[in-house]
Each structure stands twice: as structure tokens, then as C-alpha cells.
Coordinates of C-alpha atoms in Angstrom, one line a residue:
X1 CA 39.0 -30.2 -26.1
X2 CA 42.8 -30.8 -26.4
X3 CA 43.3 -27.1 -27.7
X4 CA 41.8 -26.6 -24.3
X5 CA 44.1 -28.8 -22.3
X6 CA 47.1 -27.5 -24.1
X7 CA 45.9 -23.9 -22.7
X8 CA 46.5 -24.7 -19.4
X9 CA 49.4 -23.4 -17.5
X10 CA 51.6 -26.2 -16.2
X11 CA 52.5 -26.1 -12.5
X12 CA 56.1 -24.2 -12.5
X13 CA 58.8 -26.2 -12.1
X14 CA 61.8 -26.4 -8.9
X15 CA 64.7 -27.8 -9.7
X16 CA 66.4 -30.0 -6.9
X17 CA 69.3 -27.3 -6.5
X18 CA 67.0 -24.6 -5.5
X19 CA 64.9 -26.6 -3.1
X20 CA 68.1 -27.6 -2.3
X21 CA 69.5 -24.2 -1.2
X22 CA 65.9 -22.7 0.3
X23 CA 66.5 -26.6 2.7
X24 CA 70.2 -25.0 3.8
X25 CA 69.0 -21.3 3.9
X26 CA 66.2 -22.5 6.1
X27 CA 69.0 -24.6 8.6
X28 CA 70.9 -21.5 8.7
X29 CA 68.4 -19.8 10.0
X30 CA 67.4 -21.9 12.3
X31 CA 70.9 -22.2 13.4
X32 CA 70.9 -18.4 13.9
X33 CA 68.0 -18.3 15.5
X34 CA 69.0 -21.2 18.2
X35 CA 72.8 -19.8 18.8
X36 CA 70.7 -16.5 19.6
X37 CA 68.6 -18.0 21.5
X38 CA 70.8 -19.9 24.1
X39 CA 72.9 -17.0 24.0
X40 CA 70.5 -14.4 25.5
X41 CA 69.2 -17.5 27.5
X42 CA 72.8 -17.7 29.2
X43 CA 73.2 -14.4 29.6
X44 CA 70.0 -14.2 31.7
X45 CA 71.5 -17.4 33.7
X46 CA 74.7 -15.4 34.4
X47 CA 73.0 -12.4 35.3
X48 CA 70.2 -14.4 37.4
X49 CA 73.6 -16.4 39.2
X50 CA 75.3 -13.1 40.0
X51 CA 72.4 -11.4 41.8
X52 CA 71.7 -14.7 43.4
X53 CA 75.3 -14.4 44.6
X54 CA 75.9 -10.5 45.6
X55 CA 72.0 -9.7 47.2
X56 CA 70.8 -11.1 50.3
X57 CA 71.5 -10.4 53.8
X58 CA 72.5 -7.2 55.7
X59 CA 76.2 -7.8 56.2
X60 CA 78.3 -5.7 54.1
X61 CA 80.6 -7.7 51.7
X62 CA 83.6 -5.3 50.1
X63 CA 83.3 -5.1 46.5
X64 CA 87.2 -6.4 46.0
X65 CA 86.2 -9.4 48.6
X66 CA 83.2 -10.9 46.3
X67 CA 84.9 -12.5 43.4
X68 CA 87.8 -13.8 45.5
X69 CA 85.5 -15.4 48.2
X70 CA 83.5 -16.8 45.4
X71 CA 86.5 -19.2 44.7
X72 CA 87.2 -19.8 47.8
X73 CA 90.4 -17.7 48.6
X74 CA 89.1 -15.6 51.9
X75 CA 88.4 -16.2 55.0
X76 CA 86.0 -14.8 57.7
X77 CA 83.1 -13.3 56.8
X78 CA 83.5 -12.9 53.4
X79 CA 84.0 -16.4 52.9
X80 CA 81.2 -17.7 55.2
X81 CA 78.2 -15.8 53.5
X82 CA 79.9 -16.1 49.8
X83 CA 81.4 -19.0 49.7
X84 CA 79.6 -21.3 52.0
X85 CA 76.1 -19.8 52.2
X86 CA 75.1 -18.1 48.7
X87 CA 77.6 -20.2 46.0
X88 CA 76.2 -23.2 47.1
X89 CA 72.6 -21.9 47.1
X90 CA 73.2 -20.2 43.4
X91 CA 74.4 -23.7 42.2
X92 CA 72.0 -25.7 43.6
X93 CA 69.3 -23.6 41.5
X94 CA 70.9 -23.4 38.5
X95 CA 72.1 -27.7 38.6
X96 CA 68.5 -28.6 39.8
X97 CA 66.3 -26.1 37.3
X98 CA 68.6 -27.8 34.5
X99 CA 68.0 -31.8 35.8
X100 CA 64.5 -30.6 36.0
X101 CA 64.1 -29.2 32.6
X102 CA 65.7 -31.9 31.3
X103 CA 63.8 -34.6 33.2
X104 CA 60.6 -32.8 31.9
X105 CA 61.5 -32.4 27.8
X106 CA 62.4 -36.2 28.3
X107 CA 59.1 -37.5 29.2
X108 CA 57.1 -34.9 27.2
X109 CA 59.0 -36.3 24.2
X110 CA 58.9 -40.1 25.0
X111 CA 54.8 -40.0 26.1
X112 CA 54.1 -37.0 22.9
X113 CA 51.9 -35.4 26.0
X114 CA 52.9 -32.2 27.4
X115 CA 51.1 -33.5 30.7
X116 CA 53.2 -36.3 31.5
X117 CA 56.2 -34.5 33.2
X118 CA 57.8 -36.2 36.5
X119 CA 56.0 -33.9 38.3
X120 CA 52.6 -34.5 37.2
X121 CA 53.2 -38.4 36.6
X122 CA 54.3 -38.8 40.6
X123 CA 58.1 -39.4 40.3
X124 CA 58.9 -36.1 41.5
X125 CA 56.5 -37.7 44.6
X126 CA 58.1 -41.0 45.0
X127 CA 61.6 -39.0 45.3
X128 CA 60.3 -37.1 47.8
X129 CA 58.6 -39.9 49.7
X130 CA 62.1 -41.8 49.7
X131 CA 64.2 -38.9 51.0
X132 CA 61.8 -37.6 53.3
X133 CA 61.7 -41.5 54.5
X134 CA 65.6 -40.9 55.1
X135 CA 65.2 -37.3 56.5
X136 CA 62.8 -38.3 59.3
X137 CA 63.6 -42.0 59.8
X138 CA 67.4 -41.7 59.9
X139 CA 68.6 -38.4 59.7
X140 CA 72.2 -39.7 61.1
X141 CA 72.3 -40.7 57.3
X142 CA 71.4 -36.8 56.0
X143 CA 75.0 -36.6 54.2
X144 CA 74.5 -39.5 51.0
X145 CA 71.1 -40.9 52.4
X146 CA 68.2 -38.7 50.6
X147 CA 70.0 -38.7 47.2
X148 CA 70.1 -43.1 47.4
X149 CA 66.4 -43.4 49.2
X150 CA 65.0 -40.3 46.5
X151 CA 66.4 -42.4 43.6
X152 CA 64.6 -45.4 45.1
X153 CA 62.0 -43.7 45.5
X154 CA 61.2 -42.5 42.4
X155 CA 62.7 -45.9 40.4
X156 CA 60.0 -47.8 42.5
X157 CA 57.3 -45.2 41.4
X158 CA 58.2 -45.2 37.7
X159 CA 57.8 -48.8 37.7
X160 CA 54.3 -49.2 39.4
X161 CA 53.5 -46.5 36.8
X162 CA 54.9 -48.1 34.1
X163 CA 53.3 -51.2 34.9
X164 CA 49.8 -50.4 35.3
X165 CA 49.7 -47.9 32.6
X166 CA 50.9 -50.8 30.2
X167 CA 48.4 -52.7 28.0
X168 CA 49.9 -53.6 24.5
X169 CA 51.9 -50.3 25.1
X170 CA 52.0 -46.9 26.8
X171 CA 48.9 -45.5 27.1
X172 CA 49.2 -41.6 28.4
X173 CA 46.3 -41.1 29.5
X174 CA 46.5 -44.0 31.7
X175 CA 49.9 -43.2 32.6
X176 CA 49.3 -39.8 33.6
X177 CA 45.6 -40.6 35.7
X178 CA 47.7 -43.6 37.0
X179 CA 50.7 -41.0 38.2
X180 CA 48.4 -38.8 40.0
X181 CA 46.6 -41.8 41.7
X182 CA 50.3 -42.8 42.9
X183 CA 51.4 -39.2 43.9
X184 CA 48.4 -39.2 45.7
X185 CA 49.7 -42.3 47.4
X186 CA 52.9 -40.8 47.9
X187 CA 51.9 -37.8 49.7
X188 CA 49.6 -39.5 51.8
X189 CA 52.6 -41.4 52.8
X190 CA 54.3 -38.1 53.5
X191 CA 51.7 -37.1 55.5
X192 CA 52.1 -39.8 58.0
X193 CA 55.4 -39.6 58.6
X194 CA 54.9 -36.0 59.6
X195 CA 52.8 -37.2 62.5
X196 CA 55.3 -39.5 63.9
X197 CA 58.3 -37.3 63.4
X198 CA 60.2 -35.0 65.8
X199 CA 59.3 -32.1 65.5
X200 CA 62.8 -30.1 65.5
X201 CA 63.0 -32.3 61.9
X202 CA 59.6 -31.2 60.9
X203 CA 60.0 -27.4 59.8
X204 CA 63.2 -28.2 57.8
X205 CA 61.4 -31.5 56.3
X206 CA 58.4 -29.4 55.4
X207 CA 60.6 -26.1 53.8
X208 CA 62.5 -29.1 51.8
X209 CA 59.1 -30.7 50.5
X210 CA 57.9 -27.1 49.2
X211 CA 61.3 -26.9 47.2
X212 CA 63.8 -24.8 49.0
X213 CA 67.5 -23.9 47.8
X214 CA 68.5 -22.6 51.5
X215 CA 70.4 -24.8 53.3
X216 CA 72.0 -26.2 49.9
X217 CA 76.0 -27.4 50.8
X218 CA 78.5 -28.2 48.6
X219 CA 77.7 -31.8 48.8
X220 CA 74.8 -31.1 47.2
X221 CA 76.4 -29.4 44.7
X222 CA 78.6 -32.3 43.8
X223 CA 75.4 -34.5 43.7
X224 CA 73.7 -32.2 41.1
X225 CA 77.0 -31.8 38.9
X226 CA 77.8 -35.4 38.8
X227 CA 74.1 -36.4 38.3
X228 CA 73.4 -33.5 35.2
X229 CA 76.7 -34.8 33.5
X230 CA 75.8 -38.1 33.6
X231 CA 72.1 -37.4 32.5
X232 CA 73.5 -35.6 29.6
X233 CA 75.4 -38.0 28.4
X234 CA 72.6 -40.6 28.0
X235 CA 70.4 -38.2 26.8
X236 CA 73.0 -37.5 24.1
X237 CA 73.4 -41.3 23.6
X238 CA 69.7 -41.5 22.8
X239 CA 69.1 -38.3 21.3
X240 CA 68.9 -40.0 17.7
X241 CA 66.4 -43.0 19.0
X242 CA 64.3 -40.4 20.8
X243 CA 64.2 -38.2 17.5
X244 CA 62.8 -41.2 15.6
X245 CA 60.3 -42.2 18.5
X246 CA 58.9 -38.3 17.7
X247 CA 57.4 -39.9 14.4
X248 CA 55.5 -42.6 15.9
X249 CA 56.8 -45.7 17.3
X250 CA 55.5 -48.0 13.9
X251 CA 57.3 -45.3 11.4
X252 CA 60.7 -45.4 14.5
X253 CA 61.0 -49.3 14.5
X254 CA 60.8 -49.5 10.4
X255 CA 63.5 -46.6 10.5
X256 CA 65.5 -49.7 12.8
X257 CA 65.1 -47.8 16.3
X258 CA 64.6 -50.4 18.9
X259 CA 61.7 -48.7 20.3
X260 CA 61.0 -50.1 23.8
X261 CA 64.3 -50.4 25.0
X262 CA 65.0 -46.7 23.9
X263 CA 62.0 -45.5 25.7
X264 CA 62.2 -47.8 29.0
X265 CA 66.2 -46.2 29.5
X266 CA 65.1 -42.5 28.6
X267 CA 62.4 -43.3 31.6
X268 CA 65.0 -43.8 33.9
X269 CA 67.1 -41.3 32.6
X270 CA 64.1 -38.6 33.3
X271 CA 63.4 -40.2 36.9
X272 CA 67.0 -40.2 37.9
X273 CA 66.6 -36.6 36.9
X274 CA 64.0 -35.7 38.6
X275 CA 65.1 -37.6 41.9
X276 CA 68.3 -36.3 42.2
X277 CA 67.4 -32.8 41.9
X278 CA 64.5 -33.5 44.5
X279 CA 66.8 -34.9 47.0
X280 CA 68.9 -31.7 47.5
X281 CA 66.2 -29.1 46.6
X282 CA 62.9 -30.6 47.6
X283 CA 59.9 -31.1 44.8
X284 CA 60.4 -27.0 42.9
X285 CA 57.0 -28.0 41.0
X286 CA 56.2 -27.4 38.0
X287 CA 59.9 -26.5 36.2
X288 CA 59.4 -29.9 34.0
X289 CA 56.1 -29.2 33.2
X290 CA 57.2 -25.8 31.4
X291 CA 60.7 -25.6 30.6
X292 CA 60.2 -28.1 27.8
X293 CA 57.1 -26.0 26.4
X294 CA 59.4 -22.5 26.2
X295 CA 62.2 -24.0 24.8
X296 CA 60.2 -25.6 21.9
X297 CA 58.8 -22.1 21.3
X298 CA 61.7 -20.6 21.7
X299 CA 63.7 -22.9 18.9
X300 CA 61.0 -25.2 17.9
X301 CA 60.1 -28.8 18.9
X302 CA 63.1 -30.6 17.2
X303 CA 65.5 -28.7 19.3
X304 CA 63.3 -28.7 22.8
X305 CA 65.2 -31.1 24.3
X306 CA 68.5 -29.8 24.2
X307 CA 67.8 -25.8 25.2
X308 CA 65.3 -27.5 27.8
X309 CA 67.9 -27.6 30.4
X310 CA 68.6 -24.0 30.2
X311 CA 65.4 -22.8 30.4
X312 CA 64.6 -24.6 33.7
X313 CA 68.0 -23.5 35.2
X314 CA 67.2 -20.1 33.7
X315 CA 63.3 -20.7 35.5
X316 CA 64.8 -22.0 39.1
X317 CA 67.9 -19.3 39.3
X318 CA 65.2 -16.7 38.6
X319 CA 62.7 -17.8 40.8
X320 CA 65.1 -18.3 43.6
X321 CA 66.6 -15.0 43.0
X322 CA 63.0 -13.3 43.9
X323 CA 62.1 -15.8 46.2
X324 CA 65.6 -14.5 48.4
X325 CA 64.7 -10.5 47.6
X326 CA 61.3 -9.5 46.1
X327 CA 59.7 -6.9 48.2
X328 CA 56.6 -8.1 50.7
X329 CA 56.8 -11.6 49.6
X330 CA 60.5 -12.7 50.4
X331 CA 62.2 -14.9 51.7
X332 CA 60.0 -17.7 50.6
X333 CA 60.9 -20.7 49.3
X334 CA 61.6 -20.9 45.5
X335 CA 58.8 -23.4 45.4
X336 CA 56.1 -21.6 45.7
X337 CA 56.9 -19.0 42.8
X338 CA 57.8 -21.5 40.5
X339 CA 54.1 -23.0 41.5
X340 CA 52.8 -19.6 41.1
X341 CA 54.0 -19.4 37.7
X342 CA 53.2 -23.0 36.7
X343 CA 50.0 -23.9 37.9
X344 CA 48.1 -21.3 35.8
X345 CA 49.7 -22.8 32.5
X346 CA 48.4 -26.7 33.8
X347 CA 45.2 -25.2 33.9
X348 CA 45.4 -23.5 30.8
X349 CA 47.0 -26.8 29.0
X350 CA 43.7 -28.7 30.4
X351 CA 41.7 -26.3 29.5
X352 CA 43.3 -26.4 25.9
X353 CA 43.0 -30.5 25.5
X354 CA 39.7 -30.7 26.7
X355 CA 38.1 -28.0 24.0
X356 CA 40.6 -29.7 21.4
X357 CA 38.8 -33.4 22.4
X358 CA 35.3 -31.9 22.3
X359 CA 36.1 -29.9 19.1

């Protein structure tokens, strides 16, 4: 019997310096692999921004005019359709597809459910419902009103949701069938102001609530910069909380992460977001719900959250691009491609968890 143990192979050996090295030649990798990545991602974002820029319109813009007008040293015509109509427009996409993006990675990684993006949870509702609150209740307040009464909005909506989805902690499932309940509030809401308003306010109300980048400004633009910078810099402030929250909250708070106060501020970083870039570009659906998804394919899950902001401003420059000058279709509003391209993937996601539950 021991002549027979002693004939048995022993398991081979690794030393720590070789696991070592295959740990480093693996993060290389991956490091080549993401700097890849976001650089083929931003050099469809430049392309996207330039044809978002030179297409559109019939009036003939000289080729030695463009770049000039783009910064904002012509005058005329040049400087009406370049700098004033299509810069801001281009902007405004690629600013709003990153907030939303980012808005969406955020909540995907807080709630670990690829359903509970701002969108489908109702703040993307409750920022509408404030702005359009401003748009057709006081329009004399159009210039820094919607931004204020979209962040309201959506800040009173994430609370509400917050608060009934609570019971000894965050359920998702609740919270997500308790966002849909409240977006369904929301709209209803929206609804009934469209039967009171004027109706010269109507048709732009209702092109805003589809998600539209026409009629975008340069305020607007100032809005989205400000709010993405200052988004980013939470999120990088609680990257390293968030990254431990990914393990589980009970392995998080023994690793010292102070769990609830980390996820209650990343909330509000994700609805202020989300509302911001509603209140210039109107509710684009369904940019949150996927841009986190593609980027965690893309580079994997640990580095979702940080590419995510590309890929939605990659997403929303696209989409407005063929929204302005796709054949039979265009001009629509950017909304409804982006919806065209999202919806199927929600279905397919449901589809997915329900034959994962009943497996």
C-alpha cells in the first residue's frame, strides 16, 4: 500500500515568481487590450463628431471655411450653420451619450443588475417630468430652468425609489418594479400637462421628450461640460469604494468600505447624470441601459465603468449622425434609433434572466 502511494505523481509545483510573472503578463495584456480599445473607440467618436459637423443641410459650406467657423473665427453663413447650429448639436451628443453611459455603468455596478439603469429605474422619467414642468409651465425660465427643475426631478424620484425599495437593504428587484411603477407615474404626469399646454410649446416639448439634439445651444453645452467634469470627478473619488461594493457588500465593509454612504452618493451621482443630460437633450432611451454592457465586453467588467462613458458618447454621436442623414428615415430624432437599437437587447436581457431563474 505505501509502495503504492509513493507511485503517485505529485501535483507539479509553481513557484511564487512564475505565478508572479503569468499575474503581470496577464495586466499587460489587459492593458493592451484596453489602450486599444479606447483608442479605436475615440477614433470612431472623432470620426462620428466630424460627419456630425460637415453633413447636413443644402447650403454649401467652402472646404477652407469649415475648420475656421468651427472655432468661431467667421462670420455669415459659415458661422451660422457651423458654429451656431451643427457644433453645438455635435457636442451636445457626444457630452450627453457620455453622462448617460456613465449614469448607466453606475447604477448597473451599485444594484449588480444590468436592469437597473436610470432609464429603466424612472429617473430618466422624473428629469423629464421636472423640465417638462418648467418648459410648459414657465418657459420665460427656458435659459437655466429645465437643467434645476430636471435635477429636482429626478433627486425627488430617486428618493421615493430608494425608499420604498428599502427593507433591511436594496432590494433590485423591488427597486427596479418600484421604478417602473414611478416612471409610469411620471409619464402620466407628462401626459397631463400636454393637455393644458399651448400648443405652439407642444411640438418642441414633445421632439425634446423623444430625445432630440436639434435645437441644442451653447448653453447647453456648458451645462453638459460642467456637469460630466464634475460627475467624473466623484466617480473617480469613489471608484475604489465602488470596486469593493462589486464583491458583495458583507466581503466590502470587512475590506473597511463604508458601504451605504458609498452607494447612497454614487446614486446621486448616476441621477445627476442622467438629469442633466435629459434636460438639454430630452430622455435618448436606452444609452445607459447598453453602454455599460459593451464596454464590459469590450475590456471586461472591472474596467466597465471607466470606458462606459465613451461608448454611450460613441452610441449618441452615432445615432445622431444617422438620425440627421440616413436615407428614407431622416431627420428624426436621435431618440428613436437609439430605442431602435436598445429595446431589442431589454427584451433579450429579460428573456435571458427569466430562463436563468427557471433553469
Amino acid at each position: 500500500m505505501a509502495t503504492a502511494i509513493r507511485d503517485i505523481p505529485s501535483a507539479p509545483t509553481v513557484s511564487p515568481r512564475a505565478t508572479a510573472a503569468r499575474l503581470r503578463a496577464r495586466r499587460r495584456a489587459h492593458n493592451r487590450r484596453t489602450a486599444v480599445v479606447t483608442a479605436v473607440l475615440a477614433v470612431f467618436l472623432l470620426g462620428f463628431t466630424t460627419a456630425s459637423v460637415l453633413l447636413g443641410g443644402v447650403a454649401h459650406i467652402a472646404a477652407a471655411d469649415v475648420l475656421p467657423a468651427a472655432l468661431g473665427l467667421r462670420t455669415g453663413l459659415a458661422d451660422y450653420l457651423i458654429f451656431q447650429l451643427r457644433m453645438p448639436r455635435a457636442l451636445a451628443a457626444l457630452l450627453s451619450g457620455a453622462l448617460f453611459g456613465l449614469a448607466g455603468a453606475l447604477y448597473q455596478r451599485i444594484v449588480r443588475n444590468p436592469l437597473a439603469t436610470p432609464d429603466i429605474v424612472g429617473i430618466s422619467a422624473g428629469a423629464g417630468a421636472g423640465a417638462a414642468t418648467v418648459l410648459l409651465l414657465a418657459p420665460a425660465a427656458f435659459a437655466s430652468g429645465p437643467p434645476l427643475a430636471a435635477l429636482a426631478g429626478a433627486f425627488t424620484l430617486l428618493g421615493a425609489v430608494y425608499a420604498l425599495s428599502h427593507r433591511g437593504g436594496v432590494d433590485t428587484y423591488r427597486l427596479v418594479l418600484v421604478g417602473i411603477g414611478l416612471s409610469a407615474v411620471c409619464t402620466a404626469y407628462t401626459n397631463y400637462l400636454f393637455t393644458i399646454a399651448d400648443q405652439n410649446d407642444l411640438a418642441v416639448v414633445m421632439r425634446w421628450l423623444i430625445g432630440s439634439t436639434n435645437g441644442a445651444d451653447w448653453q447647453g453645452v456648458r451645462t453638459l461640460a460642467l456637469g460630466l467634469a464634475g460627475c467624473l470627478v466623484c466617480t473617480a473619488l469613489l471608484y475604489r469604494p465602488l470596486s469593493g461594493m462589486a464583491l458583495g457588500d458583507q466581503l466590502a465593509t470587512g475590506l473597511g468600505t463604508r458601504v451605504r454612504p458609498a452607494r447612497a452618493a454614487a446614486l446621486l451621482v448616476g441621477a445627476a447624470a442622467a438629469a442633466l443630460a435629459t434636460s438639454v437633450v430630452g430622455p435618448i432611451g436606452f444609452v445607459s441601459l447598453i453602454s455599460g454592457p459593451i464596454a464590459g465586453r469590450l475590456v471586461g467588467g472591472e474596467r466597465a465603468l471607466a470606458l462606459a462613458p465613451l461608448v454611450g458618447a460613441v452610441l449618441v454621436v452615432g445615432a445622431d449622425v444617422l438620425a440627421q442623414n440616413a436615407p428614407l428615415i431622416s431627420p428624426v430624432p436621435t431618440g428613436v434609433l437609439t430605442a431602435l437599437l436598445g429595446a431589442p437587447y431589454f427584451v433579450w436581457l429579460i428573456l435571458r434572466r427569466r430562463h436563468g431563474a427557471v433553469s
